[in-house]
Amino acid sequence: MNLALLERRPGRTAGPKPEVPHRAALGPNGVAAAVACLFAVVYALVSVTRHRRMLSAAFDLGIFEQAVSAYAQGRLPVVELKGPGYNLLGDHFHPVLALLAPAYRLAPGPVTLLLAQAVLMALACWPLTRWACRTAGHRAGLLIGLAFGSSWGMVSAVAFDFHEIAFAVPLLAFAVEALAARRWRAAVLWSLPLVLVKEDLGLTVGAVGGYLLWRGDRPAVRWGGLALLVLGPAATALETLVLLPMANTHGVFDYWNQVPGTEGSTGFSPFFLFWPPLKWVLLFMLAAPVAFVAVRSPLVLLALPTLGWRLLGANQHYWEPSYHYSAVLMPVLFGALIDRLGREGGWRWARARRLVLAWVAAFAVVGAVAYPLRDLVLPGGWTPNAHVRTAHRLMERVPDGVTVAASNRLSPLLVSRATVSLACQGGPESAAPPQWVVIDRTDPTVQSPCPEARTLERLAAYRAAGYLTVAEEDGITVLRRP
């Protein structure tokens, strides 16, 4: 044995080696990137498999595909599914959709829009997960990131066709993270593009300005907040009062009649804000995923504009915990949750935090079971049924480049290669009757956008006008103009 190896060197003391602090294999950015990539794949699978099962529709996937297709061809977003010559910029103000034109030109089809939406929505997981890891630790951050990505507001949006709010969700996530970190300039830059996503989001930009005015630590920040507080609502006013009516076929903003107190709507009453009880269900479903503690964060101010017009709106769909309307609220609410986790302290809060995280995890699991994420583990979620296979086969009988009148669920199968309008619009007596008619009498959307009686009446009119039957199978009729 070499005794020199056992010799104690000068200045060294005997004893165990100091412990090396444990370091996570991935830093906050790595965990955030992994969560974002995971949900990009999950969202894509949910939306594309639903489209393959014919669960997408003319309203709204077909509408947005026609708009993006027009942008890709350098034209205004004229959408025949909304009516002859209908400019979609007269429906909602979303010029941001033009950013999808290059991708659609390379790969035309509805799947391009669904994949773009999946990536945009998943991108919102990045800043929130990164922030949660830095605030509450990697495990808690991972849990919050997974809970956010699987939250019902996000999943409902990706499961329901495509919508322009896919751009707003990541913008809000980055803006909320910047506000919490007091990176005021970044918060302003992330929030300003919201005015190009949808007309009501100018009010959210105003709310960001209100937050800067309230929490800003320098006069320049507060002046910037005041500017946003004015410019955001001004953008909403300009878009709803000027730009949308200019592009609208009827010269008006189509949704004024859904605002209480306006012409053609019900009268305004404060009682209406929280009635019927379905609105309380919505409020519960918004607060529950974040364990109800997010309402104590000042960041929740950013949710008030969207929540306000939804509770005041006369459209029942605004009050339901479904569709795409709650997606823009999820980054704000989960950001408020992370903000509270970072503000509290003390041993009692350490115990309460574990309970909060347990609730968040449990509610995320329940939501995954109740909302369309469950489709990914069900056999029927991957395989189109016999009726859907028949529909795809019959649609192959329709040649490219023709004009087609189609029912709601058949339209997305044809938009990328034909000029499609709804079967309940126009008719054989119109100035430009369609060359082909495809109607699915089993289409479950029997009230909107096409009432079933109207669709059947139009089908009878086409037959009476001499349209030839090309195929008729499993409730699906294909007609051709002679």
XYZ file of C-alpha atoms in Angstrom:
482
model
C 0.000 0.000 0.000
C 1.273 3.446 -0.829
C 1.184 5.239 2.518
C 1.653 8.552 0.791
C -1.918 8.324 -0.445
C -3.149 8.259 3.137
C -1.061 11.163 4.219
C -3.074 14.182 5.231
C -2.060 17.179 3.215
C -1.444 20.481 4.897
C -4.512 22.686 5.157
C -6.927 19.773 4.651
C -9.197 18.425 7.395
C -10.552 14.932 7.610
C -14.251 14.330 7.097
C -16.845 13.617 4.455
C -16.783 15.432 1.194
C -19.169 18.380 0.944
C -22.471 17.569 -0.779
C -22.867 18.812 -4.298
C -26.180 20.641 -4.674
C -28.657 18.712 -6.821
C -29.215 20.298 -10.183
C -32.081 19.457 -12.471
C -31.152 17.879 -15.762
C -33.145 20.583 -17.526
C -33.259 24.236 -16.606
C -36.483 26.265 -16.671
C -36.126 26.860 -20.401
C -35.561 23.175 -21.049
C -38.611 22.115 -19.052
C -40.681 24.823 -20.747
C -39.525 23.757 -24.210
C -40.373 20.125 -23.461
C -43.883 21.012 -22.277
C -44.467 23.252 -25.305
C -43.335 20.521 -27.720
C -45.480 17.949 -25.949
C -48.624 20.020 -26.292
C -47.867 20.997 -29.872
C -48.061 17.289 -30.683
C -51.102 16.696 -28.446
C -53.047 19.648 -29.873
C -52.208 18.598 -33.423
C -53.411 15.066 -32.764
C -56.651 16.278 -31.167
C -57.552 18.698 -33.956
C -56.414 16.621 -36.929
C -58.050 13.406 -35.726
C -61.289 15.283 -35.125
C -61.082 16.703 -38.635
C -60.508 13.216 -40.063
C -63.643 12.084 -38.199
C -65.600 14.909 -39.866
C -66.088 16.850 -36.619
C -64.891 20.093 -38.202
C -67.308 22.300 -40.099
C -67.784 25.148 -42.527
C -68.448 27.296 -39.472
C -65.640 27.880 -38.582
C -62.772 25.900 -40.148
C -64.093 26.309 -43.681
C -64.545 30.054 -43.205
C -60.997 30.622 -42.016
C -59.526 28.378 -44.683
C -61.242 30.391 -47.407
C -59.902 33.600 -45.831
C -56.319 32.335 -45.564
C -56.537 30.886 -49.094
C -57.516 34.331 -50.377
C -54.575 35.937 -48.557
C -52.273 33.305 -50.071
C -53.478 34.376 -53.521
C -52.951 38.069 -52.732
C -56.677 38.840 -52.483
C -58.973 40.236 -49.821
C -60.416 37.519 -47.561
C -63.688 37.026 -49.448
C -65.511 34.044 -47.936
C -68.340 32.509 -49.948
C -69.408 30.395 -46.970
C -70.593 33.590 -45.273
C -72.405 34.762 -48.411
C -71.632 35.855 -51.975
C -68.695 38.268 -52.007
C -68.555 38.446 -48.193
C -65.356 40.132 -46.933
C -64.401 38.454 -43.675
C -62.761 41.661 -42.437
C -66.338 42.920 -42.100
C -67.130 40.121 -39.640
C -64.234 40.316 -37.193
C -61.032 42.351 -37.425
C -58.209 39.811 -37.731
C -55.646 40.904 -40.357
C -53.101 38.796 -38.435
C -54.447 35.811 -40.390
C -52.423 36.987 -43.385
C -49.327 35.655 -41.600
C -50.536 32.136 -42.387
C -50.606 32.784 -46.138
C -47.033 31.585 -46.886
C -47.600 28.281 -45.053
C -50.937 27.764 -46.802
C -49.385 28.493 -50.181
C -46.816 25.767 -49.541
C -49.353 23.257 -48.188
C -52.942 24.240 -49.028
C -55.558 22.479 -46.939
C -57.361 22.638 -43.600
C -54.662 20.625 -41.814
C -52.219 23.510 -42.353
C -54.447 25.781 -40.278
C -54.951 23.147 -37.591
C -51.208 22.517 -37.275
C -50.470 26.242 -37.137
C -53.034 26.624 -34.373
C -51.524 23.701 -32.453
C -48.052 25.265 -32.547
C -49.289 28.748 -31.618
C -51.373 27.522 -28.697
C -48.586 25.255 -27.436
C -46.142 28.157 -27.603
C -48.041 29.756 -24.723
C -46.850 26.901 -22.486
C -43.257 28.101 -22.826
C -43.292 31.401 -20.861
C -45.729 30.177 -18.211
C -43.862 26.928 -17.507
C -40.505 28.714 -17.444
C -41.861 31.317 -15.032
C -43.447 28.654 -12.818
C -40.165 26.704 -12.645
C -38.283 29.800 -11.550
C -40.927 30.725 -9.014
C -42.005 27.428 -7.480
C -39.328 24.930 -8.495
C -39.023 22.496 -11.354
C -41.554 19.944 -10.158
C -44.213 22.504 -9.382
C -43.391 24.341 -12.606
C -43.776 21.166 -14.634
C -47.095 20.443 -12.930
C -48.412 23.936 -13.655
C -47.234 23.781 -17.253
C -49.012 20.465 -17.780
C -52.145 21.750 -16.040
C -52.180 24.856 -18.228
C -51.669 22.929 -21.440
C -54.420 20.446 -20.584
C -56.829 23.077 -19.198
C -60.346 22.953 -20.590
C -60.088 26.421 -22.128
C -57.089 25.448 -24.211
C -58.327 22.004 -25.201
C -61.797 23.275 -26.111
C -60.239 25.795 -28.483
C -58.008 23.337 -30.347
C -60.876 20.831 -30.553
C -63.215 23.376 -32.141
C -61.921 23.983 -35.649
C -59.570 26.978 -36.094
C -59.847 30.536 -34.780
C -57.801 33.710 -34.878
C -57.403 33.735 -31.086
C -54.632 31.149 -31.577
C -52.374 34.183 -32.105
C -53.622 35.939 -28.962
C -52.936 33.085 -26.530
C -49.101 33.104 -26.787
C -49.012 36.909 -26.961
C -50.908 37.099 -23.686
C -48.734 34.423 -22.073
C -45.530 36.312 -22.881
C -47.112 39.632 -21.868
C -48.240 38.284 -18.476
C -44.801 36.824 -17.787
C -43.181 40.150 -18.676
C -45.556 42.094 -16.422
C -44.770 39.853 -13.463
C -41.021 40.266 -14.077
C -41.480 44.049 -14.344
C -40.085 44.019 -17.869
C -42.410 46.795 -18.859
C -41.196 47.402 -22.398
C -41.482 43.714 -23.263
C -45.003 43.638 -21.823
C -46.021 46.544 -24.056
C -44.477 44.986 -27.162
C -46.133 41.614 -26.542
C -49.563 43.134 -25.943
C -49.763 45.700 -28.758
C -50.216 43.146 -31.604
C -53.428 41.980 -29.929
C -55.304 44.795 -31.687
C -54.634 42.985 -34.993
C -56.016 39.656 -33.724
C -59.603 40.588 -32.858
C -61.485 43.806 -32.266
C -62.325 43.217 -28.584
C -58.693 42.588 -27.590
C -57.978 46.307 -27.724
C -59.790 46.392 -24.383
C -57.289 43.845 -23.045
C -54.456 46.079 -24.268
C -56.125 48.854 -22.288
C -56.148 46.572 -19.241
C -52.389 46.050 -19.656
C -52.072 49.834 -19.670
C -54.137 50.017 -16.486
C -51.812 47.503 -14.843
C -48.748 49.558 -15.836
C -50.384 52.703 -14.518
C -51.150 50.984 -11.213
C -47.985 48.940 -10.666
C -45.392 50.929 -12.622
C -42.328 51.944 -10.628
C -41.243 54.899 -12.765
C -43.030 57.896 -14.275
C -42.125 56.725 -17.792
C -43.784 53.382 -17.129
C -46.927 55.014 -15.819
C -47.067 57.352 -18.821
C -46.715 54.328 -21.078
C -49.526 52.655 -19.164
C -51.723 55.693 -19.647
C -50.993 55.623 -23.388
C -52.028 51.954 -23.623
C -55.095 52.639 -21.499
C -56.190 55.131 -24.149
C -54.884 53.518 -27.339
C -56.223 50.010 -26.666
C -59.915 50.973 -26.310
C -59.438 53.533 -29.100
C -58.316 50.719 -31.405
C -61.414 48.715 -30.454
C -63.612 51.733 -31.162
C -61.937 52.387 -34.523
C -62.312 48.762 -35.569
C -65.939 48.303 -34.484
C -67.255 51.731 -35.491
C -65.279 52.381 -38.679
C -63.202 49.548 -40.158
C -65.612 46.649 -39.695
C -68.673 48.536 -41.030
C -66.587 49.705 -44.014
C -65.826 46.104 -44.985
C -69.196 44.660 -43.971
C -71.742 43.808 -46.668
C -74.497 45.599 -44.742
C -72.361 48.516 -43.561
C -72.663 47.663 -39.854
C -70.874 45.770 -37.106
C -72.819 42.511 -37.068
C -72.579 41.869 -33.320
C -74.019 45.064 -31.842
C -77.360 43.329 -31.319
C -75.672 40.983 -28.832
C -74.767 43.877 -26.532
C -77.547 44.650 -24.000
C -78.921 48.145 -24.328
C -78.178 48.508 -28.055
C -80.750 48.548 -30.826
C -82.225 45.121 -31.470
C -81.009 43.695 -28.147
C -82.469 43.229 -24.713
C -82.302 46.134 -22.280
C -79.327 46.425 -19.959
C -79.659 45.435 -16.323
C -76.909 44.753 -13.742
C -78.921 41.679 -12.817
C -78.209 40.290 -16.286
C -74.454 40.272 -15.547
C -74.778 37.174 -13.330
C -77.923 35.575 -14.646
C -78.831 32.940 -15.819
C -77.032 30.471 -13.503
C -74.969 29.152 -16.411
C -72.770 32.220 -15.917
C -71.937 31.058 -12.396
C -70.896 27.712 -13.852
C -68.557 29.567 -16.210
C -67.051 31.584 -13.342
C -66.500 28.401 -11.333
C -64.864 26.676 -14.318
C -62.513 29.618 -14.785
C -61.465 29.823 -11.132
C -61.266 26.097 -10.390
C -58.262 25.152 -12.610
C -56.132 27.674 -10.695
C -57.424 26.604 -7.263
C -59.331 29.886 -6.798
C -56.188 31.681 -5.553
C -55.493 33.451 -8.851
C -58.268 35.958 -8.151
C -55.995 37.479 -5.481
C -53.377 38.490 -8.040
C -53.478 41.947 -9.648
C -52.776 40.230 -12.990
C -56.368 39.001 -13.049
C -57.237 42.560 -14.110
C -56.294 41.504 -17.646
C -59.153 38.985 -17.731
C -61.872 41.516 -16.933
C -62.493 42.920 -20.452
C -63.032 39.516 -22.067
C -65.001 38.229 -19.105
C -67.097 41.408 -19.067
C -68.291 41.289 -22.676
C -68.969 37.585 -22.399
C -71.163 37.959 -19.331
C -72.971 40.918 -20.876
C -73.382 39.344 -24.315
C -76.754 37.966 -25.318
C -75.252 34.915 -27.052
C -75.613 31.867 -24.803
C -72.449 30.335 -26.235
C -70.463 33.118 -24.541
C -71.548 31.819 -21.136
C -70.719 28.173 -21.693
C -67.452 26.543 -20.564
C -66.778 25.310 -24.084
C -65.826 26.441 -27.594
C -62.837 28.772 -28.024
C -63.940 31.791 -26.024
C -62.019 30.962 -22.820
C -58.646 30.242 -24.412
C -57.482 33.868 -24.078
C -58.328 33.787 -20.360
C -56.204 30.744 -19.537
C -52.751 32.426 -19.815
C -53.966 35.267 -17.613
C -55.462 32.988 -14.947
C -52.492 30.627 -14.785
C -50.158 33.615 -14.793
C -52.091 34.981 -11.826
C -51.696 31.610 -10.082
C -47.916 31.627 -10.585
C -47.817 35.229 -9.384
C -49.543 34.266 -6.119
C -47.247 31.275 -5.605
C -44.287 33.642 -5.823
C -45.705 36.303 -3.511
C -46.755 34.247 -0.493
C -44.354 33.045 2.217
C -44.106 31.428 5.634
C -44.518 27.865 6.822
C -48.289 28.013 6.706
C -48.169 29.061 3.082
C -45.724 26.220 2.319
C -48.375 23.773 3.478
C -51.148 25.636 1.669
C -49.076 25.664 -1.510
C -48.930 21.882 -1.513
C -52.715 21.797 -1.236
C -53.041 24.336 -4.065
C -50.790 22.303 -6.345
C -52.641 19.095 -5.454
C -55.942 20.747 -6.380
C -54.490 22.058 -9.662
C -53.245 18.574 -10.543
C -56.525 16.883 -9.596
C -58.644 19.348 -11.573
C -56.358 18.957 -14.585
C -56.909 15.197 -14.522
C -60.682 15.624 -14.266
C -60.624 18.133 -17.117
C -58.583 15.818 -19.324
C -61.216 13.119 -18.823
C -64.185 15.426 -19.396
C -62.866 17.325 -22.439
C -61.613 16.119 -25.848
C -58.146 15.054 -24.664
C -59.844 11.810 -23.719
C -60.379 11.084 -27.421
C -56.689 10.286 -27.760
C -57.029 7.217 -25.534
C -60.348 5.983 -26.931
C -60.374 3.625 -29.946
C -63.077 5.667 -31.650
C -60.947 8.772 -31.390
C -58.526 7.587 -34.050
C -60.639 5.695 -36.585
C -63.245 7.334 -38.832
C -66.540 5.450 -38.813
C -68.251 3.989 -41.871
C -70.289 7.131 -42.544
C -67.176 9.311 -42.568
C -65.388 6.923 -44.919
C -68.384 7.045 -47.228
C -68.344 10.854 -47.157
C -64.667 11.004 -48.095
C -65.216 8.531 -50.931
C -68.198 10.422 -52.342
C -66.415 13.773 -52.148
C -63.801 12.364 -54.505
C -66.529 12.414 -57.165
C -66.492 16.224 -57.070
C -63.841 17.595 -59.476
C -61.364 20.320 -58.552
C -62.020 23.960 -59.354
C -65.829 23.791 -59.458
C -68.440 25.667 -57.435
C -70.134 23.570 -54.757
C -73.055 24.077 -52.374
C -72.321 21.856 -49.365
C -73.704 21.114 -45.955
C -71.822 22.234 -42.850
C -69.737 19.148 -42.064
C -68.931 18.319 -45.701
C -67.597 21.775 -46.551
C -64.108 21.444 -44.993
C -63.471 18.398 -47.184
C -63.773 20.555 -50.318
C -62.681 24.126 -49.509
C -59.036 23.650 -50.498
C -59.927 22.569 -54.068
C -63.297 24.131 -54.884
C -65.329 27.305 -54.337
C -67.718 26.257 -51.575
C -70.884 27.902 -50.299
C -73.446 26.594 -47.835
C -76.219 24.417 -49.205
C -78.881 26.554 -47.512
C -77.684 29.694 -49.313
C -78.682 30.644 -52.829
C -80.197 27.941 -54.988
C -80.744 26.930 -58.597
C -82.546 30.216 -59.231
C -79.592 32.369 -58.085
C -77.498 34.421 -60.500
C -74.624 31.932 -60.264
C -76.037 28.529 -59.309
C -73.481 25.995 -58.072
C -72.178 23.333 -60.420
C -72.315 20.665 -57.723
C -74.421 20.106 -54.591
C -73.365 17.824 -51.718
C -75.675 17.435 -48.742
C -75.423 15.170 -45.712
C -78.878 14.645 -44.246
C -77.305 13.149 -41.112
C -75.329 16.330 -40.363
C -75.885 16.958 -36.631
C -75.683 20.755 -36.998
C -79.410 21.008 -37.759
C -79.970 24.549 -36.394
C -76.925 26.637 -37.236
C -75.636 27.716 -39.673
C -78.246 25.933 -41.805
C -81.624 24.930 -40.361
C -82.423 21.388 -41.399
C -85.752 22.345 -43.017
C -84.041 24.991 -45.133
C -81.379 22.534 -46.306
C -83.958 19.925 -47.304
C -86.009 22.582 -49.081
C -82.944 23.632 -51.094
C -82.197 19.992 -51.928
C -85.733 19.575 -53.315
C -85.309 22.801 -55.319
C -82.094 21.540 -56.920
C -83.766 18.287 -57.883
C -86.750 20.137 -59.340
C -84.368 22.303 -61.379
C -82.999 19.219 -63.103
C -79.788 18.622 -61.146
C -78.605 15.050 -61.793
C -77.983 12.571 -58.995
C -74.369 11.428 -59.116
C -74.464 9.444 -55.875
C -76.771 8.875 -52.938
C -75.547 6.751 -50.077
C -75.801 6.659 -46.279
C -77.746 9.916 -46.146
C -75.296 11.774 -48.403
C -76.520 13.148 -51.734
C -74.256 14.349 -54.551
C -75.908 16.314 -57.372
C -74.484 17.813 -60.556
C -75.877 20.609 -62.656
C -76.720 19.315 -66.154
